[in-house]
Amino acid sequence: MLKRQWKFLVVIIAGIIGAILDFGIHVQPILTNFTFMGKTGITYTEILIDIIGIYTAINMAIEMIGDIRRGRWGVDILAIIAIVSTMIIRDYWAAWMILVMFTGGESLEDYATSQADKELRSLLDNTPRKANKLVNGQLTEVNVDDLKIGDHVLIKPAEQVPVDGKIVKGSSSFDQSSLTGESVPVNKVPGNELMSGSINGDVAVEMEVTKLAKDSEYQSIVALVKSSEAQPAKFVKMADRYAVPFTIISLVIGFIAMALGGWNFTRFAEVMVVASPCPLLIAAPVALVSGMSSMSRHHIIVKSGPTLEKLSRAKTFAFDKTGTLTQNKLEVSDIVPAEGFDKEEIQSLAASVEQQSTHIIATSLVKDTPKAQIKSVSDLKETTAQGVEGTVDGKKVKVGKLSFVAPDHEKIDAGATAVYVAINGQFAGYITFKDMIRPETKETIARLRRQGAKQIMMLTGDHKNVADQIAEAAGIGDTEVKADLLPKQKIEAIRNVPKDLRPVVMTGDGVNDAPSLTAADVGIAMGAKGATAASESADAVIMVNDISKVNDAVAIGKHTMKVANIDVLTAITIVIILEIIAATGVIPAFIGAILQEVVDLITICLALLAKTEPKNPEQTGIER
């Protein structure tokens, strides 16, 4: 049942009952001695419709007063006047048509919303609920929420992975398109990680659970979808921006019509019927929900309608560096040996000691070192947040912070991310690393400028020279780089953006970015890797590991608001033309109400165009 459908059904049932009473069994009016507005007696149908009309008008008035107290003047006043004026002139069938139009418009809006929203809800429908748990070699079907870390689960062919885990037995291909946007299935072998929500291919595999259901990838997406579904009530009534002039114009036309008709209130009521603002109230919400649906098709979850509007007007784009503009993958940049040591020896011994560590620097060093140079290590010991040490080829090797490997050595400014190496208690040198820029970063920045960005900033806690290197590769100007920032300073940088360069869009991926995302006018989280804190703080979440989706978000936002504005202005134009015609007295109130219903349908159809793809893919980056 659509959430507001009951109002529409009540009005329809009232109309059916009234038609039976008036035209079926011809029930005679009551109070035959009562005469008002040229009509004698009161019918049961008039009483029934008037009760519904009064109830609707009072509810709208209460909502309107609340809006006025909050400093917003809306077009609801015209709808109230239309309902009340048709009841005053005792054209209760016209009043009924207005009620049909008003409640039917709400129901059509709900229907359009449900259609536009179906891509989001499909995620909820496909949430994994059951899993085949292996217990002593036997399969037991359990609820996904009951799985614990370390449990073993069998993923049958064509089944959905229930929670995040890693393969311990078997190899297969997995369709991850709903999570990462990869169109080609990915081959997975023992030791590879599996994301919940991905679909197994043709071979059964055994998986060990590494995350609880509530922390797994697919469930985190579902939580974001539920968040986005919970907020459509925050849509801005775009028609309210035109409320004052539109209301004044409509009332002026109404009073002129009444004067031309010899101060006949019926003529005023006929104008007010076609001035009813239902099409204007429907246009923006349906367009915004359609835009949100388009976002979801491009793997972007938007939590509220106003985000689209801000994206369409955004002038400043701020980016975190690590994991956002870059891949959060390091590669060896330089090896600086101390006197008496050579580069190859330092890299070989350091990589050998680091080969069992999961730290990003360690894995990057091992990856960039030829396998033949990595040797076995013994007496391995890791000191948290300091470094590792071990014995390689009889040599005592320490790798990590300078204070750990050579506490008495003078301070060294490596000018980049670095690890220091000591061999047999003697400082041997250091290895520097550079972050790998995303392949799509430079084109993303260029497209943002073509889409109207006035300022693009990099906000990072990394060293200035490292940030400058990435900025140069990304096409970001030196003056727009702010380095060595703490999270608090990132917030200040965003808040200090001048008014003429707002709205500000901040994109980040880590926990430390969450405050900045909240401080920005629009916060966009790179959520493909499950950065929960950033995702929860953001207004929009990119669910694939592709920063060019920021281009898509801006393009869809602009397209959506263009459709919404055209829709509202079209509705206003049609309604004013109808008002002028009604002022001549050629459109009876009942016919005027029917014409308003037609305008409603036109408005909704136009608003659904927001689901179509934005034009000019070269500028927006959206693939056709």
mmCIF file of N, CA and C in Angstrom, residues 331-336 343 430-433:
data_model
loop_
_atom_site.group_PDB
_atom_site.id
_atom_site.type_symbol
_atom_site.label_atom_id
_atom_site.label_comp_id
_atom_site.label_asym_id
_atom_site.label_seq_id
_atom_site.Cartn_x
_atom_site.Cartn_y
_atom_site.Cartn_z
ATOM 1 N N GLU A 331 54.677 2.706 -3.732
ATOM 2 C CA GLU A 331 55.730 2.031 -4.490
ATOM 3 C C GLU A 331 57.065 2.662 -4.099
ATOM 4 N N VAL A 332 58.108 1.869 -4.183
ATOM 5 C CA VAL A 332 59.437 2.351 -3.811
ATOM 6 C C VAL A 332 59.835 3.505 -4.720
ATOM 7 N N SER A 333 60.195 4.621 -4.096
ATOM 8 C CA SER A 333 60.593 5.799 -4.861
ATOM 9 C C SER A 333 62.113 5.901 -4.974
ATOM 10 N N ASP A 334 62.799 5.727 -3.830
ATOM 11 C CA ASP A 334 64.257 5.871 -3.844
ATOM 12 C C ASP A 334 64.862 5.098 -2.680
ATOM 13 N N ILE A 335 66.084 4.639 -2.854
ATOM 14 C CA ILE A 335 66.837 3.971 -1.788
ATOM 15 C C ILE A 335 68.108 4.778 -1.558
ATOM 16 N N VAL A 336 68.262 5.274 -0.336
ATOM 17 C CA VAL A 336 69.410 6.130 -0.012
ATOM 18 C C VAL A 336 70.309 5.383 0.979
ATOM 19 N N LYS A 343 72.464 -0.143 -2.334
ATOM 20 C CA LYS A 343 71.001 -0.120 -2.450
ATOM 21 C C LYS A 343 70.396 -1.521 -2.476
ATOM 22 N N TYR A 430 68.013 4.520 4.176
ATOM 23 C CA TYR A 430 66.539 4.534 4.238
ATOM 24 C C TYR A 430 65.943 4.368 2.847
ATOM 25 N N ILE A 431 64.675 3.956 2.854
ATOM 26 C CA ILE A 431 63.937 3.716 1.609
ATOM 27 C C ILE A 431 62.706 4.623 1.613
ATOM 28 N N THR A 432 62.522 5.393 0.540
ATOM 29 C CA THR A 432 61.360 6.280 0.457
ATOM 30 C C THR A 432 60.301 5.666 -0.466
ATOM 31 N N PHE A 433 59.069 6.094 -0.222
ATOM 32 C CA PHE A 433 57.937 5.572 -0.994
ATOM 33 C C PHE A 433 57.082 6.730 -1.504
#
